[in-house]
Amino acid sequence: MPPADSRPVDNLDDDDYPAYTMGRAAEMLGTTPAFLRTLGEHRLISPLRSQGGHRRYSRYQLRIAARARELVDEGTPIEAACRIVVLEDQLEEAQRINEQLRTQGDESQRRNSA
C-alpha cells in the first residue's frame, strides 16, 4: 500500500474542479441560472464548459457567486457587487503575498544573524 501522501489528487477534493451543473449550482445558492449567467457576463466567474457545451462550476466559483448574492440581497447593484467581490479577492491575495514575503524576510534575517 503506497503512503497516504503519494495519493493521486482526487477531483472531489479540488476546489477548482468544475463539478456542478448550472441547475445544481443555482439550487445550491438559492438563486436562478439567470443570476449565474449574469455573473459570467460581468466576468466575475467564468465556468468551464462540458463537452456538450454546458456550464460547469467549481466550489471556488460557487463561493464567489454566494458572496455576490449576499451583496445583491443587501441591495447592492449586481455590477457593484461583482466589482466588490473582485476587489475583496485581490485584497486577500495581496495580504497572502505580503505574509509570505514577511515570513521569507524573517527567515533570511535569522540566517544572516546566525
PDB file of C-alpha atoms in Angstrom:
ATOM      1  CA  MET A   1       0.000   0.000   0.000  1.00  0.00           C
ATOM      2  CA  PRO A   2       1.502   3.390  -1.023  1.00  0.00           C
ATOM      3  CA  PRO A   3       1.957   6.115   1.598  1.00  0.00           C
ATOM      4  CA  ALA A   4      -1.029   8.423   2.086  1.00  0.00           C
ATOM      5  CA  ASP A   5       0.870  11.487   0.831  1.00  0.00           C
ATOM      6  CA  SER A   6       1.537   9.886  -2.583  1.00  0.00           C
ATOM      7  CA  ARG A   7      -2.211   9.513  -3.262  1.00  0.00           C
ATOM      8  CA  PRO A   8      -3.297  10.941  -6.631  1.00  0.00           C
ATOM      9  CA  VAL A   9      -5.257  14.173  -6.475  1.00  0.00           C
ATOM     10  CA  ASP A  10      -8.934  13.440  -6.012  1.00  0.00           C
ATOM     11  CA  ASN A  11     -11.221  15.692  -8.069  1.00  0.00           C
ATOM     12  CA  LEU A  12     -13.689  15.802  -5.214  1.00  0.00           C
ATOM     13  CA  ASP A  13     -11.050  17.485  -3.049  1.00  0.00           C
ATOM     14  CA  ASP A  14     -10.149  20.018  -5.749  1.00  0.00           C
ATOM     15  CA  ASP A  15     -11.826  23.428  -5.186  1.00  0.00           C
ATOM     16  CA  ASP A  16     -11.285  24.302  -8.852  1.00  0.00           C
ATOM     17  CA  TYR A  17     -12.769  21.119 -10.330  1.00  0.00           C
ATOM     18  CA  PRO A  18     -15.915  22.032 -12.334  1.00  0.00           C
ATOM     19  CA  ALA A  19     -18.233  19.543 -10.659  1.00  0.00           C
ATOM     20  CA  TYR A  20     -21.594  21.347 -10.626  1.00  0.00           C
ATOM     21  CA  THR A  21     -24.054  21.926 -13.430  1.00  0.00           C
ATOM     22  CA  MET A  22     -25.734  25.299 -13.729  1.00  0.00           C
ATOM     23  CA  GLY A  23     -29.007  23.949 -12.371  1.00  0.00           C
ATOM     24  CA  ARG A  24     -27.355  22.316  -9.371  1.00  0.00           C
ATOM     25  CA  ALA A  25     -25.210  25.403  -8.698  1.00  0.00           C
ATOM     26  CA  ALA A  26     -28.270  27.675  -8.796  1.00  0.00           C
ATOM     27  CA  GLU A  27     -30.140  25.317  -6.478  1.00  0.00           C
ATOM     28  CA  MET A  28     -27.247  25.202  -4.001  1.00  0.00           C
ATOM     29  CA  LEU A  29     -27.050  29.015  -3.957  1.00  0.00           C
ATOM     30  CA  GLY A  30     -30.807  29.519  -3.803  1.00  0.00           C
ATOM     31  CA  THR A  31     -30.750  31.599  -6.955  1.00  0.00           C
ATOM     32  CA  THR A  32     -31.579  31.244 -10.642  1.00  0.00           C
ATOM     33  CA  PRO A  33     -29.494  30.158 -13.616  1.00  0.00           C
ATOM     34  CA  ALA A  34     -30.020  33.677 -14.990  1.00  0.00           C
ATOM     35  CA  PHE A  35     -28.191  35.106 -11.953  1.00  0.00           C
ATOM     36  CA  LEU A  36     -25.224  32.821 -12.648  1.00  0.00           C
ATOM     37  CA  ARG A  37     -25.227  33.794 -16.327  1.00  0.00           C
ATOM     38  CA  THR A  38     -25.228  37.466 -15.291  1.00  0.00           C
ATOM     39  CA  LEU A  39     -22.180  36.889 -13.081  1.00  0.00           C
ATOM     40  CA  GLY A  40     -20.492  35.371 -16.126  1.00  0.00           C
ATOM     41  CA  GLU A  41     -21.462  38.355 -18.276  1.00  0.00           C
ATOM     42  CA  HIS A  42     -19.834  40.631 -15.698  1.00  0.00           C
ATOM     43  CA  ARG A  43     -16.771  38.353 -15.754  1.00  0.00           C
ATOM     44  CA  LEU A  44     -16.942  37.587 -12.048  1.00  0.00           C
ATOM     45  CA  ILE A  45     -16.895  33.863 -12.735  1.00  0.00           C
ATOM     46  CA  SER A  46     -16.116  32.003 -15.954  1.00  0.00           C
ATOM     47  CA  PRO A  47     -17.499  28.494 -15.768  1.00  0.00           C
ATOM     48  CA  LEU A  48     -15.855  25.783 -17.786  1.00  0.00           C
ATOM     49  CA  ARG A  49     -17.898  24.031 -20.433  1.00  0.00           C
ATOM     50  CA  SER A  50     -18.618  20.327 -20.661  1.00  0.00           C
ATOM     51  CA  GLN A  51     -18.072  18.519 -23.954  1.00  0.00           C
ATOM     52  CA  GLY A  52     -21.741  19.196 -24.677  1.00  0.00           C
ATOM     53  CA  GLY A  53     -21.258  22.933 -24.060  1.00  0.00           C
ATOM     54  CA  HIS A  54     -22.996  23.072 -20.674  1.00  0.00           C
ATOM     55  CA  ARG A  55     -21.645  25.369 -17.966  1.00  0.00           C
ATOM     56  CA  ARG A  56     -19.874  23.635 -15.065  1.00  0.00           C
ATOM     57  CA  TYR A  57     -18.999  25.406 -11.811  1.00  0.00           C
ATOM     58  CA  SER A  58     -16.352  24.705  -9.182  1.00  0.00           C
ATOM     59  CA  ARG A  59     -16.742  25.064  -5.420  1.00  0.00           C
ATOM     60  CA  TYR A  60     -14.469  28.114  -5.573  1.00  0.00           C
ATOM     61  CA  GLN A  61     -16.755  29.739  -8.159  1.00  0.00           C
ATOM     62  CA  LEU A  62     -19.795  28.911  -6.046  1.00  0.00           C
ATOM     63  CA  ARG A  63     -18.241  30.666  -3.031  1.00  0.00           C
ATOM     64  CA  ILE A  64     -17.643  33.754  -5.185  1.00  0.00           C
ATOM     65  CA  ALA A  65     -21.202  33.621  -6.524  1.00  0.00           C
ATOM     66  CA  ALA A  66     -22.560  33.217  -2.978  1.00  0.00           C
ATOM     67  CA  ARG A  67     -20.686  36.350  -1.848  1.00  0.00           C
ATOM     68  CA  ALA A  68     -22.063  38.295  -4.827  1.00  0.00           C
ATOM     69  CA  ARG A  69     -25.557  37.084  -3.977  1.00  0.00           C
ATOM     70  CA  GLU A  70     -25.155  38.278  -0.369  1.00  0.00           C
ATOM     71  CA  LEU A  71     -24.282  41.751  -1.624  1.00  0.00           C
ATOM     72  CA  VAL A  72     -27.153  41.805  -4.118  1.00  0.00           C
ATOM     73  CA  ASP A  73     -29.580  40.615  -1.436  1.00  0.00           C
ATOM     74  CA  GLU A  74     -28.413  43.570   0.706  1.00  0.00           C
ATOM     75  CA  GLY A  75     -29.369  45.958  -2.109  1.00  0.00           C
ATOM     76  CA  THR A  76     -26.053  46.364  -3.935  1.00  0.00           C
ATOM     77  CA  PRO A  77     -26.439  46.582  -7.725  1.00  0.00           C
ATOM     78  CA  ILE A  78     -25.045  43.477  -9.390  1.00  0.00           C
ATOM     79  CA  GLU A  79     -22.334  45.406 -11.267  1.00  0.00           C
ATOM     80  CA  ALA A  80     -21.091  46.903  -8.000  1.00  0.00           C
ATOM     81  CA  ALA A  81     -21.360  43.550  -6.210  1.00  0.00           C
ATOM     82  CA  CYS A  82     -19.145  41.936  -8.848  1.00  0.00           C
ATOM     83  CA  ARG A  83     -16.567  44.697  -8.506  1.00  0.00           C
ATOM     84  CA  ILE A  84     -16.597  44.445  -4.702  1.00  0.00           C
ATOM     85  CA  VAL A  85     -16.038  40.678  -4.831  1.00  0.00           C
ATOM     86  CA  VAL A  86     -13.123  41.119  -7.258  1.00  0.00           C
ATOM     87  CA  LEU A  87     -11.548  43.753  -5.007  1.00  0.00           C
ATOM     88  CA  GLU A  88     -12.027  41.578  -1.912  1.00  0.00           C
ATOM     89  CA  ASP A  89     -10.346  38.690  -3.709  1.00  0.00           C
ATOM     90  CA  GLN A  90      -7.442  40.908  -4.812  1.00  0.00           C
ATOM     91  CA  LEU A  91      -7.002  42.222  -1.276  1.00  0.00           C
ATOM     92  CA  GLU A  92      -6.957  38.709   0.155  1.00  0.00           C
ATOM     93  CA  GLU A  93      -4.315  37.661  -2.383  1.00  0.00           C
ATOM     94  CA  ALA A  94      -2.176  40.738  -1.656  1.00  0.00           C
ATOM     95  CA  GLN A  95      -2.365  40.030   2.072  1.00  0.00           C
ATOM     96  CA  ARG A  96      -1.326  36.407   1.467  1.00  0.00           C
ATOM     97  CA  ILE A  97       1.652  37.524  -0.635  1.00  0.00           C
ATOM     98  CA  ASN A  98       2.665  40.116   1.981  1.00  0.00           C
ATOM     99  CA  GLU A  99       2.608  37.452   4.686  1.00  0.00           C
ATOM    100  CA  GLN A 100       4.758  35.131   2.551  1.00  0.00           C
ATOM    101  CA  LEU A 101       7.274  37.903   1.917  1.00  0.00           C
ATOM    102  CA  ARG A 102       7.306  38.840   5.588  1.00  0.00           C
ATOM    103  CA  THR A 103       7.949  35.207   6.546  1.00  0.00           C
ATOM    104  CA  GLN A 104      10.724  34.902   3.952  1.00  0.00           C
ATOM    105  CA  GLY A 105      12.289  38.134   5.203  1.00  0.00           C
ATOM    106  CA  ASP A 106      12.188  36.905   8.808  1.00  0.00           C
ATOM    107  CA  GLU A 107      13.845  33.616   7.796  1.00  0.00           C
ATOM    108  CA  SER A 108      16.515  35.454   5.787  1.00  0.00           C
ATOM    109  CA  GLN A 109      17.192  37.795   8.688  1.00  0.00           C
ATOM    110  CA  ARG A 110      17.600  34.858  11.084  1.00  0.00           C
ATOM    111  CA  ARG A 111      20.067  33.147   8.727  1.00  0.00           C
ATOM    112  CA  ASN A 112      22.121  36.329   8.336  1.00  0.00           C
ATOM    113  CA  SER A 113      22.298  36.927  12.087  1.00  0.00           C
ATOM    114  CA  ALA A 114      23.348  33.351  12.857  1.00  0.00           C
TER     115      ALA A 114
END
